[in-house]
Amino acid sequence: MRPFIYERPTDVSAAVAIASRFTTEDDHPTRANAQFIAGGTNLADYMKLGVAAPNRLLDLNRLEEPALRQIRVTDDGVRFGALVRMGEAADHGEVKRRYPVIADSLRLAASGQIRNMASLAGNMLQRTRCEYFREPSWACNKRVPGSGCAAMEGFNRQHAVLGASDACIATYHGDFAQALIALDAVIRAEGSRGAREIPFARLHRLPRDTPHIETDLAADEIITAIEVPALPWARRSRYLKIRDRESYAFALASAAVALDLDGDSVREARIALGGLATVPWRAGEAEAALQGKKLDEASAGAAADAAFAGAEPRQHNAFKVELGKRTLVRALLETRDMKV
Amino acid sequence: MDPAAPKPKENMGEPLPRVDARLKVTGQAAYPADLPTANLAYGALATSSIAKGRVTKLHLDDARSVPGLLDIVTYGDMDKVEKPKFGNAGATSIGPLHDRTIFHDGQIIALAVAETFEAAEEAAQLIRADYEEEKPSASFDSPGTKTIPAAGKSPLFKEDVKAGDFDAAYAAAAVRIDARYSTPTQHHNPIELFSTTAFWQGDQLIVHEPSQNVTGWKAELARELKIDPPNVRIVSPFIGGAFGSKGPMTPRTAIVAVAAKRLGRPVRCVTSRMQAFGTQTYRAETRHRIRIGAGKDGRITAFAHEGWEVTSRPDPYVVGGTSATGRMYDYGSVLTHVSLVQADRNTPGYMRSPPETPYVYALENAMDEMAVALGMDPVEFRRINEPKAEPIGKKPFSSRSLIQCYEQAANAFGWAKRDPKVGAMRDGDWLIGMGCATAIYPTAVAPCAARVRLTSDGDVRVQCGSHEIGTGVRTVAAQMASERLGVPIDKVTVEMGDSSLPPAPVSGGSISTASVCSAVLKACDAIRAKLSAGATAEGGPLAGSHNEELDLDGGKIAARGGASAKIEDVFKAMQIGAIEEYAEFAPKGATPEAVKKLYAGQSEFHGGDQDEDSVKYAFGAEFVEVRINSYTREIRVPRIVGAFAAGRIMNTRTARSQLMGGMIWGIGQALHEATEVDRRYARYVNRDLQDYLVPVNADTRDLQVILVPEVDHAVNPAGVKGLGELGNVGTAAAVASAVYHATGKRIRDLPIRIDQLIA
Amino acid sequence: MSRISAPSTTGLSRRSFMTATVSAAAAAPLLSSPTRAEKPAATRSGLRETVAVSLRINKQPYELSLDARTSLLDALRDHVGLTGTKKGCDHGQCGACTVLVDGKRVLSCLSFAVMNDGKEVTTVEGLASSDGKLHPMQQAFIDHDAFQCGYCTPGQIMSAIGCVNEGHANSEDDIREYMSGNICRCAAYPNIVAAVVQARDQARGT
């Protein structure tokens, strides 16, 4: 690991000020000299591996704004402070009741210890676990722009079948993000250019020819909150995660589903897929395919086909297309059958 | 009843808690990297990023500029040291710093040593190499690999066993199967990281390193460093999981010793989890072709097992499990052949049941296929082919309780309730499958020495250079001494894991309990003889009684007639304070040099298929239930039952734990474990516990171990068959059988994953 | 209890070492770098300057001077001399390094020590009472043979205590799920579950 200067700002504006002093407008958060750390479960790992090398680490854990650590549930929605830990949100009674897909996605992620450490904002910003990205001696366009992609023709069983480009096929491995997309969440961020609101679905960037640019955030921007509106489909929502072992593993395929039903038929569906795409993936085609339809095995299957119409499998991950479809079908039917 | 402490049945010892349990739950058990060492410097390895070629230039300037850097050991610095030797105690003949040739991915190219761990890591990461790269051969089917017959290439695999006329019998068989199987690359991944701490006290070298073979390593390290073995001491009081990975010494040990010598201070190098994949050993991938011919009555008439195993270019590592599979059933005729495929890979090594895990997986999967082909219950099929003698040398089994194991496990599992029709059992969206398979492991024993001391106040100290890798060998050694000397177990202290202790064989091949207990038994009996003589001597407290009728119990020595005396009174009469006996145990049939070789760090194994009088194996039967989601096809094993017979069970608690751990290992082999090789570069891809999956707590639900009573005096004086490697044999085949039962899909390539079931 | 001993190989026996560490409460522990007289600016370090870190570990105060890169795990092991906490992967994948920070179970390998400044850390060495009586979770692990090699055990025990405190040990299924962040390669899992059940029930007084 490269050495770094450790700083512990005490409020958001101070943190932004330090970050903006040591970063430029062209810096991207994951490549900047000054980077923020909260739980550390992702960044500390990548610093040890030599994948991330900030020379200034800004510890956000002592920021004094109380709202950063609070979960506020009202009839309009839920607001999560960015420093709320995954475990707290997963165990929150009202979150479990009103936004089950959020609680599920957090509970099925990582381990008890990691959920106690990782902040919600840090979790949704977690970087890919692609093996070729993690080991600096492999070619990786995300790690070293222009160096190539060893995963493309390599062992790519866990890699993305949706949203990939010629430069990168690394999967986004988070779980929480899919729940946020399904529930139309927005995030609030503060940076040197002021505070702003970003629809969660627009936070992550497709790799295209710049896989090293992962999000829409500036290097001196701090996420302060995540807001989820109390939309009609939030209560009938579910997160299904399929993995090789029963627990503590990344998804081979996952689906966050939220449904607003009118009897048997779908008034509105929200679908996000995980473990299958380069970014948290909203399956808009599948949602459209279900609109107004009676939700059954056949319509769910048609929606799944629509979701994967553009899938591009590679040598070792071809099974994920079929697995992704079946995961979605199962998630849709299980969500339909939820007692709400 | 507490399932962790099964009630002993016939020929079983008490389920006493481990004697080192308190140390382990309080954090006081000192694993080698925990041993306090003053003035420590930290080492970190730099490893190659290619698998074949030459290092043309090393760039060390950046590393040298790291504040706190003390030294870099690299090419040229090991020239005065002998190259490592592949064999008994050495993992490989590749001396990574002896020449610039790269034989495999992740080969050591330098060791950076610094004042702190952080500085050493930083420096190691800054070391860059220029390579002259050649196209490597990764594995089976890669261009450039070389395939050679395995027989005779290793002292552990002398010949391809055969019996009768396979070709004729196979051609004539009414029912035939011919199938190919494969098992993947696997790494042991003990949770303790591999580490070496070395320091010199004058000419004396002391190494703290987790080891399954301290005496062997002492000899090998002394040879490499060209110093006298008595000047080397390997210390390994607790070992954080081994499974074979800490059996042979790797080249790192000598490199760290050289670094410590150059610096004149202790150096500790803890290998990273990722680096261990290339710098330690592993279970190489295997392929199998099995042909079985049988009559309509289910009697096997022909069995052929061909195996292919990957190894490194320079070292002919071979497991050759056909020695066991060729003797498993009453085949009629047997034909086997094992080949080695040499590739640009690090040298493989022992991993929990090295031959049996892959070979018996293939055999038992084939047995299940044959049972299906015959339309026969798989348990019945095995019963029909139960042999009276093994088919190769026609020798009897010293004991064989396989059918009892099948009966008891099937009963506990509820096998009778299984609907044999494929896909017939279901619970909602979950398909249910049930399967079974045989476990077998050879019973071996090796020479072993032990020193036992009994003092007049009834304290016992046992010293033996064996290794507590989690098997409970410390506990059973204490139990043996406690039993034989009639003192409570809390009066017994056991010292192990140090090459300055009386030598013990490598803790591999499931020989430790048998070998150590036989040596401790011998020392204790010598103490008993002296005590008895003292008690019955003129003026002794039991003068006039016959020696051979005395018994020791509860701190007393008792004559058959009822007269007894306290041990301390016997000591008083003998006018001594302690009796200390040093025993050297050699198994029946040992060569005249066997004990001498023990001191030189070479373990002479006896038993298994090697003895004249009989073949010696432990057996078991495993039954599993799998559940497979009908949509998404993930596979879970909610229920598993295993019944095992392994001669005398010293401690039912530690025995059950080992078998339980083995069965869960088997589930991991079936469903999770695989090291992926990037075939273009012959490099390991998933080099950590994020991507190399092993079972977690939630992967096991209902697990039952049945200990089947068995008495076998032929195996060794302690009557013990090893069982540390028995539990994980057969499990994967039982899972494959259950997956077939649930889905109708016969998966022949491990691990069995969604990939194969979803198509 | 039987005693185990391996001959000491350094001048410093383990026993005297541990005693030294524990009795050093307020003073610098044996292996830590010298304590700084004055506390430097708590919120910033120079590149490659050591940082001052105050920790309360097992109810004892420690003032450490560390490389900012030092993980909480390495601080405990290499600077405080508490080697009960184990390094199994150093990347948050095995759980062997689990400790409690302010009562919550965390992975000490993924946390820089300096980030824990001022916090209360509990390690496996801090569980038994001063008279040697084991924590109920430790005793339960012995009773159910919830380990073999013992290497992951400190992390399992700390995690199990955290798991019960969090209220995630209500059923065996819960325990299996919430203990899955602690890999036991010897695979003592069923025994670990039984141990957690026993300690949980004892804590509830049932």
Coordinates of N, CA, C and O in Angstrom, one line a residue, chain B residues 393-490:
Chain B
G393 N -4.2 -58.4 -5.0 CA -3.3 -59.4 -4.5 C -4.0 -60.5 -3.7 O -3.4 -61.4 -3.1
K394 N -5.3 -60.5 -3.8 CA -6.2 -61.5 -3.1 C -5.9 -61.6 -1.6 O -6.1 -62.6 -1.0
K395 N -5.4 -60.5 -1.0 CA -5.2 -60.5 0.4 C -6.5 -60.1 1.1 O -7.4 -59.4 0.6
P396 N -6.7 -60.6 2.3 CA -7.9 -60.3 3.1 C -7.8 -58.8 3.6 O -6.7 -58.2 3.6
F397 N -8.9 -58.2 3.9 CA -9.0 -57.0 4.6 C -8.8 -57.2 6.1 O -9.4 -58.2 6.6
S398 N -7.9 -56.4 6.7 CA -7.7 -56.6 8.2 C -9.0 -56.5 8.9 O -9.3 -57.1 9.9
S399 N -9.9 -55.6 8.4 CA -11.3 -55.5 8.9 C -11.9 -54.6 7.8 O -11.3 -53.8 7.2
R400 N -13.2 -54.9 7.7 CA -14.0 -54.1 6.6 C -15.4 -54.1 7.1 O -16.1 -55.1 7.0
S401 N -15.9 -52.9 7.5 CA -17.3 -52.8 8.0 C -18.1 -52.0 7.1 O -19.0 -51.3 7.6
L402 N -17.9 -52.1 5.8 CA -18.6 -51.2 4.9 C -20.1 -51.4 4.9 O -20.9 -50.5 5.0
I403 N -20.5 -52.7 4.9 CA -21.9 -53.0 4.9 C -22.6 -52.6 6.1 O -23.7 -52.0 6.1
Q404 N -21.9 -52.7 7.3 CA -22.5 -52.2 8.5 C -22.7 -50.7 8.4 O -23.7 -50.1 8.9
C405 N -21.7 -50.0 7.8 CA -21.8 -48.6 7.7 C -23.0 -48.2 6.8 O -23.8 -47.3 7.1
Y406 N -23.1 -48.9 5.7 CA -24.3 -48.7 4.8 C -25.6 -48.9 5.5 O -26.5 -48.1 5.4
E407 N -25.7 -50.0 6.3 CA -26.9 -50.3 6.9 C -27.3 -49.2 8.0 O -28.4 -48.7 8.0
Q408 N -26.3 -48.8 8.8 CA -26.6 -47.9 9.8 C -26.9 -46.5 9.3 O -27.8 -45.8 9.8
A409 N -26.1 -46.1 8.3 CA -26.4 -44.7 7.7 C -27.7 -44.7 6.9 O -28.4 -43.7 7.0
A410 N -28.0 -45.8 6.2 CA -29.2 -45.8 5.4 C -30.4 -45.7 6.4 O -31.4 -45.0 6.1
N411 N -30.3 -46.4 7.4 CA -31.4 -46.5 8.4 C -31.6 -45.1 9.0 O -32.7 -44.6 9.1
A412 N -30.5 -44.4 9.5 CA -30.6 -43.1 10.1 C -31.1 -42.1 9.0 O -31.8 -41.1 9.4
F413 N -30.7 -42.3 7.8 CA -31.1 -41.3 6.8 C -32.5 -41.5 6.3 O -33.2 -40.5 5.9
G414 N -33.1 -42.7 6.4 CA -34.4 -42.9 5.9 C -34.4 -43.3 4.5 O -35.2 -42.8 3.7
W415 N -33.4 -44.0 4.0 CA -33.2 -44.3 2.6 C -34.4 -45.1 2.1 O -34.8 -44.9 0.9
A416 N -35.0 -45.9 2.9 CA -36.1 -46.7 2.5 C -37.3 -45.8 2.0 O -38.1 -46.3 1.2
K417 N -37.4 -44.6 2.4 CA -38.4 -43.7 2.0 C -38.2 -43.0 0.7 O -39.0 -42.2 0.2
R418 N -37.0 -43.2 0.2 CA -36.6 -42.6 -1.1 C -37.4 -43.3 -2.3 O -37.4 -44.5 -2.4
D419 N -38.0 -42.4 -3.1 CA -38.6 -42.9 -4.3 C -37.5 -43.0 -5.4 O -37.0 -41.9 -5.7
P420 N -37.2 -44.2 -5.8 CA -36.0 -44.3 -6.7 C -36.2 -43.6 -8.1 O -35.3 -43.4 -8.8
K421 N -37.5 -43.3 -8.4 CA -37.7 -42.6 -9.7 C -37.1 -41.3 -9.8 O -37.2 -40.5 -8.9
V422 N -36.4 -41.0 -10.9 CA -35.8 -39.7 -11.1 C -36.8 -38.6 -11.1 O -37.8 -38.7 -11.8
G423 N -36.5 -37.5 -10.3 CA -37.4 -36.3 -10.3 C -38.7 -36.5 -9.6 O -39.6 -35.7 -9.7
A424 N -38.8 -37.6 -8.9 CA -40.1 -37.9 -8.3 C -40.4 -37.2 -7.0 O -41.5 -37.1 -6.5
M425 N -39.3 -36.7 -6.3 CA -39.4 -36.2 -5.0 C -39.3 -34.6 -5.1 O -38.4 -34.1 -5.8
R426 N -40.2 -34.0 -4.4 CA -40.3 -32.5 -4.6 C -40.9 -31.9 -3.4 O -41.8 -32.5 -2.7
D427 N -40.5 -30.7 -3.0 CA -41.1 -29.9 -1.9 C -41.3 -28.5 -2.5 O -40.4 -27.7 -2.5
G428 N -42.5 -28.2 -2.9 CA -42.8 -26.9 -3.5 C -42.0 -26.7 -4.8 O -42.0 -27.6 -5.7
D429 N -41.3 -25.6 -4.8 CA -40.4 -25.3 -5.9 C -39.1 -26.0 -5.9 O -38.2 -25.8 -6.7
W430 N -38.9 -26.8 -4.9 CA -37.5 -27.5 -4.7 C -37.6 -28.9 -5.1 O -38.4 -29.7 -4.6
L431 N -36.7 -29.3 -6.0 CA -36.5 -30.7 -6.4 C -35.7 -31.4 -5.3 O -34.7 -30.8 -4.9
I432 N -36.0 -32.6 -4.9 CA -35.3 -33.3 -3.9 C -34.6 -34.5 -4.5 O -35.2 -35.2 -5.3
G433 N -33.3 -34.7 -4.2 CA -32.6 -35.8 -4.7 C -31.9 -36.5 -3.5 O -31.5 -35.8 -2.6
M434 N -31.7 -37.8 -3.6 CA -31.0 -38.5 -2.5 C -30.0 -39.4 -3.2 O -30.3 -40.1 -4.2
G435 N -28.8 -39.5 -2.6 CA -27.8 -40.3 -3.1 C -26.8 -40.8 -2.1 O -26.9 -40.3 -0.9
C436 N -26.0 -41.7 -2.4 CA -25.1 -42.3 -1.5 C -23.8 -42.7 -2.1 O -23.7 -42.8 -3.4
A437 N -22.7 -42.9 -1.4 CA -21.5 -43.3 -1.9 C -20.6 -43.9 -0.8 O -20.9 -43.6 0.4
T438 N -19.6 -44.6 -1.2 CA -18.7 -45.2 -0.2 C -17.5 -44.3 0.0 O -17.0 -43.6 -0.8
A439 N -17.0 -44.3 1.3 CA -15.8 -43.7 1.7 C -14.7 -44.7 2.0 O -15.1 -45.8 2.6
I440 N -13.5 -44.5 1.6 CA -12.4 -45.4 1.9 C -11.2 -44.6 2.1 O -11.0 -43.6 1.5
Y441 N -10.4 -45.1 3.1 CA -9.1 -44.4 3.2 C -8.1 -45.5 3.8 O -8.4 -46.2 4.7
P442 N -6.9 -45.6 3.2 CA -6.0 -46.6 3.7 C -5.5 -46.3 5.1 O -5.4 -45.1 5.5
T443 N -5.3 -47.4 5.9 CA -4.9 -47.2 7.3 C -3.4 -47.5 7.3 O -2.9 -48.6 7.1
A444 N -2.7 -46.4 7.6 CA -1.2 -46.6 7.7 C -0.7 -46.2 9.0 O -1.5 -45.6 9.8
V445 N 0.5 -46.5 9.3 CA 1.2 -46.2 10.6 C 2.6 -46.0 10.3 O 3.1 -46.6 9.3
A446 N 3.3 -45.2 11.0 CA 4.7 -45.0 10.8 C 5.5 -45.0 12.1 O 4.9 -44.8 13.2
P447 N 6.8 -45.2 12.0 CA 7.6 -45.1 13.3 C 7.4 -43.8 14.0 O 7.2 -42.8 13.3
C448 N 7.5 -43.8 15.3 CA 7.3 -42.6 16.0 C 8.0 -42.8 17.4 O 8.1 -43.9 17.9
A449 N 8.5 -41.7 17.9 CA 9.2 -41.7 19.2 C 8.4 -40.8 20.2 O 7.7 -39.9 19.8
A450 N 8.5 -41.2 21.4 CA 7.8 -40.4 22.5 C 8.5 -40.5 23.8 O 9.1 -41.6 24.1
R451 N 8.5 -39.4 24.5 CA 9.1 -39.5 25.9 C 8.0 -39.2 26.9 O 7.2 -38.2 26.7
V452 N 7.9 -40.1 27.9 CA 6.8 -39.9 28.9 C 7.5 -39.9 30.2 O 8.3 -40.8 30.5
R453 N 7.0 -39.0 31.1 CA 7.6 -38.9 32.4 C 6.5 -38.9 33.4 O 5.5 -38.2 33.3
L454 N 6.6 -39.7 34.4 CA 5.6 -39.8 35.5 C 6.4 -39.4 36.8 O 7.4 -40.0 37.1
T455 N 5.8 -38.4 37.5 CA 6.5 -38.0 38.8 C 5.7 -38.7 39.9 O 4.6 -39.1 39.8
S456 N 6.4 -38.6 41.1 CA 5.8 -39.2 42.3 C 4.5 -38.6 42.7 O 3.6 -39.3 43.3
D457 N 4.3 -37.4 42.3 CA 3.0 -36.8 42.7 C 1.9 -37.0 41.6 O 0.9 -36.3 41.5
G458 N 2.2 -37.8 40.6 CA 1.2 -38.2 39.6 C 1.1 -37.3 38.4 O 0.2 -37.5 37.6
D459 N 2.1 -36.4 38.2 CA 2.1 -35.6 37.0 C 2.7 -36.4 35.9 O 3.7 -37.0 36.1
V460 N 2.1 -36.2 34.7 CA 2.6 -36.9 33.5 C 2.9 -35.8 32.5 O 2.2 -34.9 32.3
R461 N 4.1 -36.0 31.9 CA 4.4 -35.2 30.7 C 4.7 -36.0 29.5 O 5.5 -37.0 29.6
V462 N 4.0 -35.8 28.4 CA 4.3 -36.5 27.2 C 4.9 -35.6 26.2 O 4.5 -34.4 26.0
Q463 N 6.0 -36.0 25.6 CA 6.7 -35.2 24.6 C 6.8 -36.0 23.3 O 7.3 -37.1 23.3
C464 N 6.4 -35.4 22.3 CA 6.4 -36.0 21.0 C 6.3 -35.0 19.9 O 5.5 -34.1 19.9
G465 N 7.2 -35.1 18.9 CA 7.3 -34.0 17.9 C 6.2 -34.2 16.8 O 6.5 -34.0 15.7
S466 N 5.0 -34.5 17.2 CA 3.9 -34.6 16.3 C 3.3 -33.2 16.2 O 3.9 -32.2 16.7
H467 N 2.1 -33.0 15.6 CA 1.6 -31.7 15.2 C 0.1 -31.6 15.5 O -0.6 -32.5 15.0
E468 N -0.3 -30.6 16.2 CA -1.7 -30.4 16.5 C -2.3 -29.5 15.4 O -2.2 -28.3 15.5
I469 N -2.8 -30.2 14.4 CA -3.3 -29.4 13.2 C -4.9 -29.3 13.4 O -5.5 -28.8 12.5
G470 N -5.4 -29.7 14.5 CA -6.8 -29.6 14.7 C -7.5 -31.0 14.8 O -8.7 -31.1 15.0
T471 N -6.6 -32.0 14.7 CA -7.1 -33.3 14.7 C -7.5 -33.8 16.1 O -8.3 -34.7 16.3
G472 N -6.8 -33.2 17.1 CA -7.0 -33.6 18.5 C -5.9 -34.6 18.9 O -6.1 -35.3 19.9
V473 N -4.8 -34.6 18.2 CA -3.8 -35.6 18.5 C -3.2 -35.3 19.9 O -2.9 -36.3 20.6
R474 N -3.2 -34.1 20.3 CA -2.7 -33.7 21.7 C -3.6 -34.4 22.7 O -3.2 -34.9 23.7
T475 N -4.9 -34.3 22.4 CA -5.9 -34.8 23.4 C -5.8 -36.3 23.4 O -5.8 -36.9 24.5
V476 N -5.7 -37.0 22.3 CA -5.7 -38.4 22.4 C -4.4 -39.0 22.9 O -4.4 -40.0 23.6
A477 N -3.3 -38.2 22.7 CA -2.1 -38.7 23.4 C -2.2 -38.5 24.9 O -1.7 -39.4 25.6
A478 N -2.8 -37.4 25.3 CA -3.0 -37.3 26.8 C -3.9 -38.4 27.3 O -3.7 -38.9 28.4
Q479 N -4.9 -38.7 26.5 CA -5.9 -39.7 26.9 C -5.2 -41.1 27.0 O -5.5 -41.8 28.0
M480 N -4.4 -41.4 26.1 CA -3.6 -42.7 26.1 C -2.8 -42.7 27.3 O -2.8 -43.7 28.1
A481 N -2.0 -41.7 27.7 CA -1.2 -41.7 28.8 C -2.0 -41.7 30.1 O -1.6 -42.5 31.1
S482 N -3.1 -41.0 30.1 CA -3.9 -41.0 31.3 C -4.5 -42.4 31.6 O -4.5 -42.9 32.7
E483 N -4.9 -43.1 30.5 CA -5.5 -44.4 30.6 C -4.4 -45.4 31.1 O -4.6 -46.2 32.0
R484 N -3.3 -45.4 30.5 CA -2.2 -46.4 30.7 C -1.6 -46.2 32.1 O -1.1 -47.1 32.7
L485 N -1.5 -44.9 32.5 CA -0.8 -44.6 33.8 C -1.8 -44.4 34.9 O -1.4 -44.1 36.1
G486 N -3.1 -44.4 34.6 CA -4.1 -44.4 35.7 C -4.1 -43.0 36.4 O -4.3 -42.9 37.6
V487 N -3.8 -42.0 35.7 CA -3.9 -40.6 36.3 C -5.0 -39.9 35.5 O -5.3 -40.1 34.4
P488 N -5.6 -38.9 36.2 CA -6.7 -38.1 35.5 C -6.0 -37.3 34.4 O -4.8 -36.9 34.5
I489 N -6.8 -37.0 33.4 CA -6.2 -36.4 32.2 C -5.7 -35.0 32.5 O -4.8 -34.5 31.9
D490 N -6.3 -34.3 33.5 CA -5.8 -33.0 33.8 C -4.4 -33.0 34.5 O -3.8 -32.0 34.8

